[in-house]
Short mmCIF file of C-alpha atoms and ligand atoms in Angstrom, two decimals:
data_model
loop_
_atom_site.label_atom_id
_atom_site.label_comp_id
_atom_site.label_asym_id
_atom_site.label_seq_id
_atom_site.Cartn_x
_atom_site.Cartn_y
_atom_site.Cartn_z
CA MET A 1005 15.28 22.63 -9.86
CA HIS A 1006 13.35 19.42 -10.49
CA GLN A 1007 15.78 16.49 -10.56
CA PRO A 1008 14.56 13.63 -12.76
CA SER A 1009 13.89 10.45 -10.86
CA PRO A 1010 16.66 7.84 -10.87
CA TRP A 1011 13.85 5.37 -11.55
CA THR A 1012 12.95 6.97 -14.81
CA ASN A 1013 16.29 8.04 -16.18
CA PRO A 1014 18.78 5.17 -16.30
CA LEU A 1015 21.08 7.16 -18.58
CA ARG A 1016 22.03 9.76 -15.98
CA ASP A 1017 25.58 9.98 -14.78
CA PRO A 1018 25.70 7.40 -11.97
CA ARG A 1019 27.26 10.00 -9.65
CA ASP A 1020 24.09 12.10 -9.96
CA LEU A 1021 21.93 9.25 -8.70
CA ARG A 1022 22.79 10.00 -5.13
CA LEU A 1023 21.65 13.61 -5.33
CA PRO A 1024 18.37 14.07 -3.51
CA ARG A 1025 15.39 14.91 -5.66
CA ILE A 1026 13.93 18.15 -4.38
CA ALA A 1027 10.45 19.39 -5.28
CA GLY A 1028 10.18 22.73 -7.06
CA PRO A 1029 8.01 25.63 -5.79
CA CYS A 1030 4.46 24.36 -5.20
CA SER A 1031 1.67 23.84 -2.72
CA LEU A 1032 -0.29 20.86 -1.43
CA VAL A 1033 -4.00 21.35 -0.82
CA ILE A 1034 -5.56 18.66 1.39
CA PHE A 1035 -9.32 18.04 1.28
CA GLY A 1036 -10.45 16.11 4.36
CA VAL A 1037 -7.59 17.54 6.39
CA THR A 1038 -9.35 16.93 9.72
CA GLY A 1039 -9.45 13.15 9.09
CA ASP A 1040 -7.32 10.41 10.58
CA LEU A 1041 -5.12 9.85 7.56
CA SER A 1042 -4.14 13.48 7.47
CA ARG A 1043 -3.29 13.70 11.14
CA LYS A 1044 -1.46 10.38 11.34
CA LYS A 1045 0.29 10.20 7.98
CA LEU A 1046 0.01 13.16 5.60
CA LEU A 1047 0.90 16.10 7.86
CA PRO A 1048 3.85 14.32 9.55
CA ALA A 1049 5.08 13.21 6.10
CA VAL A 1050 5.04 16.80 4.82
CA TYR A 1051 7.04 17.93 7.86
CA ASP A 1052 9.54 15.05 7.47
CA LEU A 1053 10.05 15.93 3.81
CA ALA A 1054 10.68 19.55 4.81
CA ASN A 1055 13.05 18.43 7.56
CA ARG A 1056 14.99 16.29 5.11
CA GLY A 1057 15.41 19.34 2.87
CA LEU A 1058 13.26 17.83 0.11
CA LEU A 1059 10.67 20.61 -0.03
CA PRO A 1060 11.57 24.02 -1.43
CA PRO A 1061 11.45 27.20 0.70
CA SER A 1062 8.53 28.26 -1.55
CA PHE A 1063 6.18 25.56 -0.34
CA GLY A 1064 2.57 26.04 0.78
CA LEU A 1065 0.21 23.72 2.63
CA ILE A 1066 -3.52 24.43 2.53
CA GLY A 1067 -6.09 22.58 4.62
CA PHE A 1068 -9.69 22.63 3.42
CA ALA A 1069 -12.42 21.40 5.78
CA ARG A 1070 -15.87 22.12 7.17
CA ARG A 1071 -14.74 22.96 10.70
CA ASP A 1072 -14.87 26.54 11.80
CA TRP A 1073 -11.12 26.94 12.23
CA THR A 1074 -8.80 29.86 11.58
CA THR A 1075 -5.41 29.49 9.92
CA GLU A 1076 -3.79 30.08 13.34
CA HIS A 1077 -5.76 27.22 14.87
CA PHE A 1078 -4.98 24.97 11.91
CA ILE A 1079 -1.26 25.70 12.32
CA ASP A 1080 -1.56 24.52 15.95
CA VAL A 1081 -3.33 21.34 14.79
CA VAL A 1082 -0.60 20.63 12.24
CA LYS A 1083 2.10 21.25 14.85
CA GLU A 1084 0.45 18.86 17.27
CA ALA A 1085 0.14 16.14 14.58
CA VAL A 1086 3.75 16.66 13.58
CA ARG A 1087 5.07 16.58 17.14
CA GLN A 1088 3.18 13.36 17.84
CA ARG A 1089 4.04 11.48 14.68
CA CYS A 1090 7.07 12.93 12.90
CA ARG A 1091 9.75 10.39 12.06
CA THR A 1092 12.67 12.81 12.04
CA PRO A 1093 13.54 15.07 15.00
CA PHE A 1094 11.40 18.17 15.54
CA ARG A 1095 13.42 21.25 14.56
CA GLU A 1096 12.15 24.76 15.22
CA SER A 1097 13.84 26.16 12.09
CA THR A 1098 12.10 23.63 9.81
CA TRP A 1099 8.79 24.21 11.54
CA THR A 1100 9.02 28.00 11.37
CA ASN A 1101 9.65 27.97 7.64
CA LEU A 1102 6.97 25.38 6.95
CA SER A 1103 4.34 27.03 9.15
CA GLN A 1104 4.72 30.36 7.35
CA GLY A 1105 3.27 28.69 4.25
CA ILE A 1106 0.28 27.06 6.00
CA ARG A 1107 -3.27 28.30 5.30
CA PHE A 1108 -6.76 27.05 6.17
CA VAL A 1109 -9.89 27.44 4.07
CA GLN A 1110 -13.20 26.75 5.77
CA GLY A 1111 -16.05 25.36 3.72
CA THR A 1112 -18.14 22.44 2.56
CA PHE A 1113 -17.64 20.69 -0.75
CA ASP A 1114 -20.89 22.02 -2.22
CA ASP A 1115 -20.09 25.63 -1.33
CA SER A 1116 -18.83 27.42 -4.46
CA ALA A 1117 -17.88 30.48 -2.41
CA ALA A 1118 -15.47 28.31 -0.38
CA PHE A 1119 -13.75 27.20 -3.59
CA GLU A 1120 -13.49 30.87 -4.63
CA ARG A 1121 -11.77 31.50 -1.28
CA LEU A 1122 -9.50 28.53 -1.97
CA SER A 1123 -8.67 30.01 -5.36
CA ASP A 1124 -7.80 33.35 -3.69
CA THR A 1125 -5.63 31.55 -1.12
CA VAL A 1126 -3.77 29.68 -3.84
CA ALA A 1127 -3.20 32.97 -5.70
CA GLU A 1128 -1.97 34.58 -2.49
CA LEU A 1129 0.57 31.74 -2.00
CA ASP A 1130 1.73 32.20 -5.58
CA ARG A 1131 2.23 35.90 -4.92
CA ASP A 1132 3.65 35.91 -1.39
CA ARG A 1133 5.28 32.54 -1.08
CA GLY A 1134 6.39 32.02 -4.69
CA THR A 1135 4.54 28.74 -5.35
CA ARG A 1136 4.39 29.77 -9.04
CA GLY A 1137 1.01 28.32 -9.95
CA ASN A 1138 1.98 24.71 -9.12
CA HIS A 1139 -0.64 23.05 -6.94
CA ALA A 1140 -1.52 19.46 -5.98
CA PHE A 1141 -4.97 18.59 -4.63
CA TYR A 1142 -5.07 15.65 -2.23
CA MET A 1143 -8.52 14.02 -2.00
CA SER A 1144 -8.37 12.46 1.45
CA VAL A 1145 -12.15 12.10 1.28
CA PRO A 1146 -14.63 9.25 0.61
CA PRO A 1147 -15.13 8.43 -3.08
CA SER A 1148 -18.68 9.77 -2.85
CA ALA A 1149 -17.13 13.25 -2.50
CA PHE A 1150 -14.87 12.97 -5.60
CA PRO A 1151 -17.50 14.14 -8.10
CA VAL A 1152 -18.44 17.30 -6.22
CA VAL A 1153 -14.83 18.26 -5.38
CA SER A 1154 -13.74 17.64 -8.97
CA ARG A 1155 -16.59 19.75 -10.34
CA GLN A 1156 -15.83 22.58 -7.91
CA LEU A 1157 -12.14 22.51 -8.84
CA ALA A 1158 -13.14 22.82 -12.49
CA ALA A 1159 -15.76 25.53 -11.92
CA SER A 1160 -13.42 27.69 -9.81
CA GLY A 1161 -10.67 27.35 -12.41
CA LEU A 1162 -8.39 25.64 -9.87
CA SER A 1163 -7.91 22.54 -12.03
CA HIS A 1164 -6.35 24.60 -14.84
CA SER A 1165 -2.76 25.74 -14.64
CA GLY A 1166 -1.28 28.65 -16.50
CA GLU A 1167 1.56 28.30 -18.97
CA GLY A 1168 4.62 26.55 -17.48
CA ALA A 1169 2.80 25.52 -14.27
CA TRP A 1170 1.00 22.32 -13.21
CA ARG A 1171 -2.09 21.11 -11.35
CA ARG A 1172 -2.27 17.51 -10.08
CA VAL A 1173 -4.81 15.48 -8.16
CA ILE A 1174 -4.04 12.74 -5.65
CA ILE A 1175 -6.73 10.15 -5.02
CA GLU A 1176 -6.82 7.89 -1.98
CA LYS A 1177 -8.29 4.42 -2.16
CA PRO A 1178 -10.86 2.92 -2.31
CA PHE A 1179 -11.16 3.44 -6.06
CA GLY A 1180 -14.77 2.29 -6.06
CA ARG A 1181 -16.22 -0.90 -4.58
CA ASP A 1182 -16.24 -2.89 -7.84
CA LEU A 1183 -15.31 -2.50 -11.49
CA ALA A 1184 -18.45 -0.55 -12.40
CA THR A 1185 -18.09 2.05 -9.64
CA ALA A 1186 -14.33 2.35 -10.27
CA LYS A 1187 -15.07 3.19 -13.90
CA ASP A 1188 -17.67 5.76 -12.83
CA LEU A 1189 -15.15 7.45 -10.53
CA ASP A 1190 -12.57 7.47 -13.23
CA ARG A 1191 -14.95 9.14 -15.66
CA VAL A 1192 -15.71 11.89 -13.16
CA VAL A 1193 -12.05 12.62 -12.40
CA SER A 1194 -10.91 12.43 -16.02
CA GLU A 1195 -13.52 14.98 -17.08
CA VAL A 1196 -11.56 17.48 -15.01
CA PHE A 1197 -7.95 16.27 -14.96
CA ASP A 1198 -5.77 14.86 -17.71
CA PRO A 1199 -4.82 11.21 -16.88
CA SER A 1200 -1.17 12.25 -16.56
CA SER A 1201 -2.14 14.60 -13.69
CA VAL A 1202 -3.99 11.93 -11.70
CA PHE A 1203 -1.99 10.08 -9.01
CA ARG A 1204 -3.76 7.14 -7.32
CA ILE A 1205 -2.23 6.29 -3.98
CA ASP A 1206 -1.51 2.70 -3.03
CA HIS A 1207 0.68 3.41 -0.03
CA TYR A 1208 2.24 -0.07 -0.14
CA LEU A 1209 4.09 0.95 -3.31
CA GLY A 1210 5.76 3.74 -1.32
CA LYS A 1211 7.26 1.27 1.18
CA GLU A 1212 11.00 0.73 0.81
CA THR A 1213 10.66 -3.02 1.20
CA VAL A 1214 8.14 -3.18 -1.60
CA GLN A 1215 10.54 -1.34 -3.89
CA ASN A 1216 13.16 -3.82 -2.70
CA ILE A 1217 11.25 -6.59 -4.49
CA LEU A 1218 12.53 -5.04 -7.71
CA ALA A 1219 16.08 -4.74 -6.35
CA LEU A 1220 16.09 -8.32 -5.08
CA ARG A 1221 14.79 -9.74 -8.33
CA PHE A 1222 16.50 -7.57 -10.93
CA ALA A 1223 19.76 -6.36 -9.34
CA ASN A 1224 20.89 -9.91 -8.57
CA SER A 1225 21.65 -12.91 -10.71
CA MET A 1226 20.96 -15.73 -8.28
CA TYR A 1227 17.18 -15.45 -7.84
CA GLU A 1228 15.85 -15.03 -11.37
CA PRO A 1229 16.90 -18.49 -12.67
CA ILE A 1230 14.81 -20.19 -9.98
CA TRP A 1231 11.93 -17.67 -9.93
CA ASN A 1232 9.55 -19.81 -11.99
CA SER A 1233 7.39 -22.91 -12.06
CA ASN A 1234 10.40 -25.24 -12.44
CA TYR A 1235 11.42 -24.46 -8.88
CA VAL A 1236 8.65 -22.53 -7.12
CA ASP A 1237 5.85 -24.56 -5.55
CA HIS A 1238 3.59 -21.65 -4.54
CA VAL A 1239 3.66 -18.08 -3.21
CA GLN A 1240 1.98 -16.85 -0.01
CA ILE A 1241 1.31 -13.13 0.34
CA THR A 1242 0.29 -12.29 3.89
CA MET A 1243 -0.84 -9.01 5.38
CA ALA A 1244 -1.86 -9.70 8.97
CA GLU A 1245 -2.91 -7.04 11.46
CA ASP A 1246 -3.35 -7.41 15.19
CA ILE A 1247 -5.69 -4.39 15.40
CA GLY A 1248 -9.41 -4.14 14.64
CA ILE A 1249 -10.98 -1.54 12.39
CA GLY A 1250 -10.23 1.39 14.69
CA GLY A 1251 -12.74 4.20 14.27
CA ARG A 1252 -13.37 3.38 10.60
CA ALA A 1253 -16.75 1.63 10.78
CA GLY A 1254 -18.28 4.00 8.23
CA TYR A 1255 -15.65 3.12 5.68
CA TYR A 1256 -15.09 -0.57 6.46
CA ASP A 1257 -18.59 -1.98 6.87
CA GLY A 1258 -19.78 -3.29 3.51
CA ILE A 1259 -16.22 -3.07 2.15
CA GLY A 1260 -14.41 -5.81 4.09
CA ALA A 1261 -10.92 -7.27 4.06
CA ALA A 1262 -10.74 -8.31 0.41
CA ARG A 1263 -11.79 -4.94 -1.04
CA ASP A 1264 -9.81 -3.02 1.60
CA VAL A 1265 -6.51 -4.77 1.11
CA ILE A 1266 -6.41 -7.61 -1.46
CA GLN A 1267 -7.81 -5.56 -4.36
CA ASN A 1268 -5.00 -3.03 -4.01
CA HIS A 1269 -2.00 -3.73 -1.76
CA LEU A 1270 -1.82 -7.51 -2.11
CA LEU A 1271 -2.50 -7.67 -5.86
CA GLN A 1272 0.19 -5.03 -6.36
CA LEU A 1273 2.64 -7.11 -4.29
CA MET A 1274 1.68 -10.13 -6.36
CA ALA A 1275 2.19 -8.25 -9.64
CA LEU A 1276 5.68 -7.10 -8.57
CA THR A 1277 6.60 -10.62 -7.47
CA ALA A 1278 5.32 -12.31 -10.63
CA MET A 1279 6.12 -9.80 -13.39
CA GLU A 1280 8.82 -10.10 -16.03
CA GLU A 1281 11.80 -7.76 -15.92
CA PRO A 1282 10.66 -4.33 -17.15
CA VAL A 1283 12.68 -2.61 -19.88
CA SER A 1284 13.26 0.25 -17.43
CA PHE A 1285 11.70 1.45 -14.18
CA SER A 1286 9.74 4.16 -15.99
CA ALA A 1287 6.04 4.26 -15.21
CA ALA A 1288 5.12 3.01 -18.69
CA ASP A 1289 7.49 0.03 -18.61
CA LEU A 1290 6.64 -0.97 -15.03
CA THR A 1291 2.93 -0.75 -15.58
CA ALA A 1292 3.19 -2.73 -18.82
CA GLU A 1293 4.66 -5.68 -16.90
CA LYS A 1294 2.32 -5.43 -13.90
CA THR A 1295 -0.65 -5.19 -16.24
CA LYS A 1296 0.37 -8.41 -18.02
CA VAL A 1297 0.39 -10.29 -14.71
CA LEU A 1298 -2.99 -8.92 -13.62
CA SER A 1299 -4.45 -9.76 -17.05
CA ALA A 1300 -3.15 -13.32 -16.78
CA VAL A 1301 -4.74 -14.03 -13.39
CA ARG A 1302 -7.24 -16.89 -13.47
CA LEU A 1303 -9.76 -17.54 -10.71
CA PRO A 1304 -10.35 -21.10 -9.59
CA LYS A 1305 -13.53 -22.68 -10.93
CA ASP A 1306 -14.89 -23.66 -7.54
CA LEU A 1307 -14.75 -20.56 -5.33
CA SER A 1308 -16.34 -22.39 -2.40
CA LEU A 1309 -13.11 -24.42 -2.08
CA ASN A 1310 -10.63 -21.69 -2.99
CA ALA A 1311 -11.78 -18.49 -1.33
CA ALA A 1312 -12.24 -18.12 2.43
CA ARG A 1313 -13.82 -15.17 4.20
CA ASP A 1314 -14.56 -14.96 7.89
CA GLN A 1315 -15.41 -12.52 10.64
CA CYS A 1316 -13.56 -11.88 13.87
CA ALA A 1317 -15.56 -13.04 16.91
CA GLU A 1318 -15.74 -11.61 20.42
CA GLU A 1319 -13.12 -13.13 22.70
CA TRP A 1320 -12.33 -13.17 26.41
CA GLN A 1321 -8.70 -13.10 27.46
CA GLY A 1322 -8.92 -13.69 31.21
CA SER A 1323 -11.29 -11.01 32.41
CA HIS A 1324 -10.54 -8.76 29.43
CA LYS A 1325 -13.04 -8.76 26.55
CA ILE A 1326 -11.76 -8.20 23.02
CA VAL A 1327 -14.66 -6.99 20.92
CA GLY A 1328 -15.56 -8.96 17.84
CA TYR A 1329 -16.34 -7.23 14.56
CA LEU A 1330 -20.07 -7.06 15.29
CA GLY A 1331 -19.32 -5.38 18.62
CA GLU A 1332 -17.17 -2.62 17.07
CA LYS A 1333 -18.61 0.87 17.39
CA GLY A 1334 -20.81 1.79 14.44
CA ILE A 1335 -21.11 -1.73 12.97
CA ASP A 1336 -24.51 -3.13 12.10
CA PRO A 1337 -24.94 -6.19 14.40
CA SER A 1338 -26.12 -8.28 11.44
CA SER A 1339 -23.26 -7.21 9.17
CA THR A 1340 -21.86 -9.92 6.88
CA THR A 1341 -18.66 -7.96 6.17
CA GLU A 1342 -15.54 -10.15 6.40
CA THR A 1343 -12.47 -9.16 8.42
CA TYR A 1344 -10.40 -12.05 7.05
CA ALA A 1345 -10.00 -13.12 3.44
CA ALA A 1346 -7.78 -15.60 1.65
CA ILE A 1347 -7.96 -16.66 -1.98
CA ARG A 1348 -6.15 -18.82 -4.47
CA LEU A 1349 -5.14 -17.22 -7.75
CA ASP A 1350 -3.32 -18.74 -10.70
CA VAL A 1351 -1.26 -16.77 -13.20
CA ASP A 1352 -1.60 -18.23 -16.65
CA THR A 1353 1.85 -17.61 -18.06
CA ARG A 1354 4.69 -19.93 -18.96
CA ARG A 1355 6.67 -18.73 -15.94
CA TRP A 1356 3.91 -19.43 -13.42
CA ALA A 1357 1.90 -22.32 -14.88
CA GLY A 1358 0.75 -24.52 -11.98
CA VAL A 1359 2.11 -22.20 -9.25
CA PRO A 1360 -0.73 -20.85 -7.10
CA PHE A 1361 -0.50 -17.46 -5.40
CA TYR A 1362 -2.35 -17.23 -2.10
CA PRO A 1363 -3.02 -13.70 -0.84
CA ARG A 1364 -4.48 -13.53 2.69
CA THR A 1365 -5.27 -10.73 5.07
CA GLY A 1366 -7.06 -10.29 8.35
CA LYS A 1367 -7.74 -8.00 11.29
CA ARG A 1368 -7.07 -9.03 14.90
CA LEU A 1369 -4.71 -11.85 13.97
CA GLY A 1370 -1.77 -13.10 16.01
CA LYS A 1371 0.56 -10.28 15.06
CA ARG A 1372 1.16 -7.46 12.61
CA VAL A 1373 3.20 -8.73 9.72
CA THR A 1374 3.30 -8.33 5.95
CA GLU A 1375 5.44 -10.70 3.90
CA ILE A 1376 5.78 -12.40 0.56
CA ALA A 1377 6.92 -16.01 0.91
CA VAL A 1378 8.14 -17.74 -2.22
CA ILE A 1379 8.02 -21.43 -1.31
CA PHE A 1380 10.18 -23.77 -3.38
CA LYS A 1381 9.55 -27.36 -4.41
CA ARG A 1382 11.18 -30.10 -2.36
CA ALA A 1383 14.45 -31.57 -3.60
CA PRO A 1384 13.48 -34.52 -5.81
CA HIS A 1385 15.44 -36.96 -3.66
CA LEU A 1386 16.38 -36.68 0.05
CA PRO A 1387 19.15 -39.18 0.89
CA PHE A 1388 19.19 -38.60 4.67
CA GLU A 1389 18.33 -41.67 6.64
CA GLN A 1390 18.50 -39.97 10.02
CA THR A 1391 16.04 -37.23 9.10
CA ALA A 1392 12.36 -37.92 8.80
CA VAL A 1393 11.48 -36.22 5.54
CA ARG A 1394 8.52 -34.47 7.11
CA GLU A 1395 10.88 -32.61 9.47
CA LEU A 1396 12.34 -30.81 6.49
CA GLY A 1397 10.30 -27.92 5.22
CA ASN A 1398 10.43 -26.46 1.75
CA ASN A 1399 13.15 -23.94 0.97
CA ALA A 1400 11.73 -20.43 0.99
CA ILE A 1401 12.66 -16.83 0.25
CA VAL A 1402 10.61 -14.52 2.42
CA ILE A 1403 10.48 -10.81 1.65
CA ARG A 1404 9.62 -9.23 5.01
CA VAL A 1405 7.71 -6.07 4.09
CA GLN A 1406 7.06 -5.10 7.73
CA PRO A 1407 7.89 -4.94 10.58
CA ASP A 1408 11.54 -6.03 10.88
CA GLU A 1409 12.02 -5.24 7.19
CA GLY A 1410 14.35 -7.52 5.26
CA VAL A 1411 14.66 -10.88 3.54
CA THR A 1412 14.90 -14.38 5.01
CA MET A 1413 16.09 -17.55 3.30
CA ARG A 1414 14.97 -20.88 4.71
CA PHE A 1415 16.96 -23.99 3.93
CA GLY A 1416 18.12 -27.27 5.48
CA ALA A 1417 21.48 -27.50 7.31
CA LYS A 1418 23.33 -30.34 9.00
CA VAL A 1419 22.71 -30.57 12.72
CA PRO A 1420 26.17 -30.32 14.33
CA GLY A 1421 27.74 -33.00 16.47
CA GLY A 1422 25.75 -36.04 15.58
CA THR A 1423 27.50 -39.01 14.12
CA ALA A 1424 24.84 -39.40 11.48
CA MET A 1425 23.74 -36.93 8.82
CA GLU A 1426 20.79 -35.17 10.37
CA VAL A 1427 19.30 -32.12 8.66
CA ARG A 1428 17.13 -29.37 10.06
CA ASP A 1429 15.63 -26.14 8.69
CA VAL A 1430 17.52 -22.91 9.41
CA SER A 1431 17.20 -19.25 8.39
CA MET A 1432 19.61 -16.75 6.91
CA ASP A 1433 18.51 -13.17 7.41
CA PHE A 1434 19.08 -9.78 5.86
CA SER A 1435 17.67 -7.04 8.01
CA TYR A 1436 17.40 -3.40 6.94
CA GLY A 1437 17.91 -2.28 10.53
CA ARG A 1438 21.24 -4.12 10.86
CA SER A 1439 22.63 -3.52 7.37
CA PHE A 1440 21.84 0.17 6.91
CA THR A 1441 22.18 3.08 9.27
CA GLU A 1442 19.44 5.30 7.78
CA SER A 1443 15.88 4.55 8.83
CA SER A 1444 13.37 4.00 6.05
CA PRO A 1445 11.15 6.95 5.16
CA GLU A 1446 7.40 6.54 5.57
CA ALA A 1447 5.58 5.46 2.42
CA TYR A 1448 3.67 8.76 2.32
CA GLU A 1449 6.88 10.80 2.31
CA ARG A 1450 8.00 9.09 -0.86
CA LEU A 1451 4.60 9.25 -2.53
CA ILE A 1452 3.87 12.91 -1.73
CA LEU A 1453 7.34 13.87 -2.97
CA ASP A 1454 6.80 11.89 -6.19
CA VAL A 1455 3.52 13.72 -6.84
CA LEU A 1456 5.17 17.10 -6.30
CA LEU A 1457 7.92 16.02 -8.71
CA GLY A 1458 5.39 14.64 -11.20
CA ASP A 1459 7.02 11.23 -11.05
CA PRO A 1460 4.47 8.45 -11.69
CA PRO A 1461 6.14 4.97 -11.46
CA LEU A 1462 4.85 4.21 -7.96
CA PHE A 1463 1.19 4.95 -8.71
CA PRO A 1464 -1.16 2.31 -10.12
CA THR A 1465 -2.82 3.17 -13.41
CA THR A 1466 -6.57 3.02 -14.12
CA GLU A 1467 -5.99 -0.19 -16.04
CA GLU A 1468 -4.29 -1.87 -13.07
CA VAL A 1469 -7.10 -0.76 -10.78
CA ASN A 1470 -9.75 -2.04 -13.18
CA LEU A 1471 -7.99 -5.38 -13.71
CA SER A 1472 -7.78 -5.84 -9.94
CA TRP A 1473 -11.53 -5.30 -9.64
CA ARG A 1474 -12.07 -7.76 -12.49
CA ILE A 1475 -10.26 -10.36 -10.35
CA LEU A 1476 -12.15 -9.56 -7.16
CA ASP A 1477 -15.69 -8.95 -8.45
CA PRO A 1478 -16.66 -12.63 -9.01
CA ILE A 1479 -15.36 -13.52 -5.54
CA GLU A 1480 -17.35 -10.75 -3.89
CA GLU A 1481 -20.41 -11.75 -5.88
CA PHE A 1482 -20.02 -15.36 -4.73
CA TRP A 1483 -19.56 -14.34 -1.09
CA SER A 1484 -22.63 -12.11 -1.24
CA THR A 1485 -24.75 -15.25 -1.77
CA LEU A 1486 -23.43 -16.95 1.38
CA GLY A 1487 -24.92 -15.04 4.29
CA GLN A 1488 -23.09 -14.73 7.60
CA PRO A 1489 -19.32 -15.48 7.49
CA GLN A 1490 -17.86 -18.04 9.91
CA PRO A 1491 -16.37 -16.52 13.09
CA TYR A 1492 -12.66 -16.84 13.96
CA ARG A 1493 -10.87 -16.24 17.22
CA SER A 1494 -8.98 -13.03 17.71
CA GLY A 1495 -5.22 -13.45 18.24
CA THR A 1496 -5.05 -16.65 16.16
CA TRP A 1497 -3.77 -17.13 12.63
CA GLY A 1498 -7.27 -17.02 11.20
CA PRO A 1499 -10.07 -19.40 10.45
CA ALA A 1500 -9.96 -23.16 9.96
CA GLU A 1501 -11.67 -22.68 6.60
CA SER A 1502 -8.57 -20.98 5.28
CA ASP A 1503 -6.27 -23.72 6.63
CA ALA A 1504 -8.51 -26.29 4.97
CA MET A 1505 -8.29 -24.41 1.68
CA LEU A 1506 -4.51 -24.85 1.62
CA ALA A 1507 -4.63 -28.37 3.03
CA ARG A 1508 -6.78 -29.45 0.06
CA ASP A 1509 -3.87 -28.36 -2.16
CA GLY A 1510 -1.43 -30.33 0.06
CA ARG A 1511 0.03 -27.14 1.56
CA HIS A 1512 -0.08 -25.17 4.79
CA TRP A 1513 0.20 -21.50 5.75
CA ARG A 1514 3.44 -20.20 7.11
CA MET A 1515 3.26 -18.83 10.64
CA PRO A 1516 5.37 -15.70 10.25
C1 BG6 B 1875 -4.97 0.52 4.62
C2 BG6 B 1875 -6.20 -0.24 5.01
O1 BG6 B 1875 -4.90 0.66 3.22
O2 BG6 B 1875 -3.82 -0.17 5.09
C3 BG6 B 1875 -6.25 -0.47 6.50
O3 BG6 B 1875 -7.34 0.49 4.59
C4 BG6 B 1875 -4.96 -1.08 7.00
O4 BG6 B 1875 -7.36 -1.27 6.85
C5 BG6 B 1875 -3.77 -0.30 6.49
O5 BG6 B 1875 -4.98 -1.09 8.42
C6 BG6 B 1875 -2.46 -0.95 6.87
O6 BG6 B 1875 -1.38 -0.18 6.46
P1 BG6 B 1875 0.08 -0.46 7.04
O7 BG6 B 1875 0.95 0.45 6.26
O8 BG6 B 1875 0.02 -0.15 8.50
O9 BG6 B 1875 0.36 -1.90 6.79
#
């Protein structure tokens, strides 16, 4: 039986809230199943859900791809991916049950006969496995393939469910490359699927620590009174990666850091940090508050001083060469795509007037870390003669999204022993790893389960996506007039241009 989400139903008996939500009979069809995302994230997540008892016995998994594979071979591929990447222990009993519901359909997206075969396979799962006409279609494919796949799903009748059953579609980012293309994509998908059946994945919203922003802000009484422009100086939202673009040249070149990450993950983090308390955690109430924040975002007038974009340069570490962006396989050597981006955004509301938000992201930086740092104003008066005021930093609350998930508070404390009052900055830490015994599920586990349950709060709406493009489009347009980005050194905290951007505002980046 489908258990309603605790997020959407605050009136449930509190004792019920701890019951796991288990998907009803259904199947998941993955287009683009031979891709990286599938192998590294989707297939292991499906296994982990099964292993946690969150998928029903009547569950089917169908891979659809061009390769000339049989179902038997596909089952081996899934097993290999699961063995390599599953988060929970590998159990033969889970695997045996799951693998009995796995099928493979070979075909290209423009081949109507392949979609007829898919339709037969889905019907066979309904009959033999008891999936009861409930099917989710995961588009793990480039946006250019959305129109043809959507049309084929409609033409083969796969997008229509019978009475009492459902069909849903899951769309991976990028949702376009600007507002105009995002709207085009949306038109194509909504011709085939009702908006309530469309689930857009922003995998950051599936992360436990991102959901913890809501818990931190709204389950406690001590943060909300100071969470505003009376006390907050500015907010830094950092997503740093120490890796390059991997094998994703085809996707990344021409997209760049801002479209890849700021338009979606970082603006969502910003919306959750800045929004007012929602009436409930239902999709409608959450999105209403996030939408208000995104609508209230104002870009600085002079983008040349408030938006930095740069490209990672080649670097020698001893005798070891780290390739720069232009040296990555498949990248055009004259590419102007940025691998680092930082911008200043203001939120024109009473709560945030005069408090800038600075999202930044980059590849090949000093380390992999994602965090939201709420930096507070200095105390108006510091009566400590023995402490040079510049030694004292600002108080801060840092939500550590990953790794080492948790929350840090930074504040000044008396240095022990001295005869005079000397103060130094210290940290107080909450760490998920130390406070809880269970490990956090992968974001994709949560999101796939929510789709199968038809539970939408963790999926951005079309309006949120469009508003995010409205914020980014003028910046991208400005950058497109600039030519080659400045280079920055791999393994550092990014380009001097970005440091200068904050320095002009009298601030500096945290070094997480
Ligand atoms: C993806 C981006 O959305 O997020 C990638 O396209 C990035 O470029 C990835 O590497 C990072 O995800 P995570 O969960 O490892 O922080």
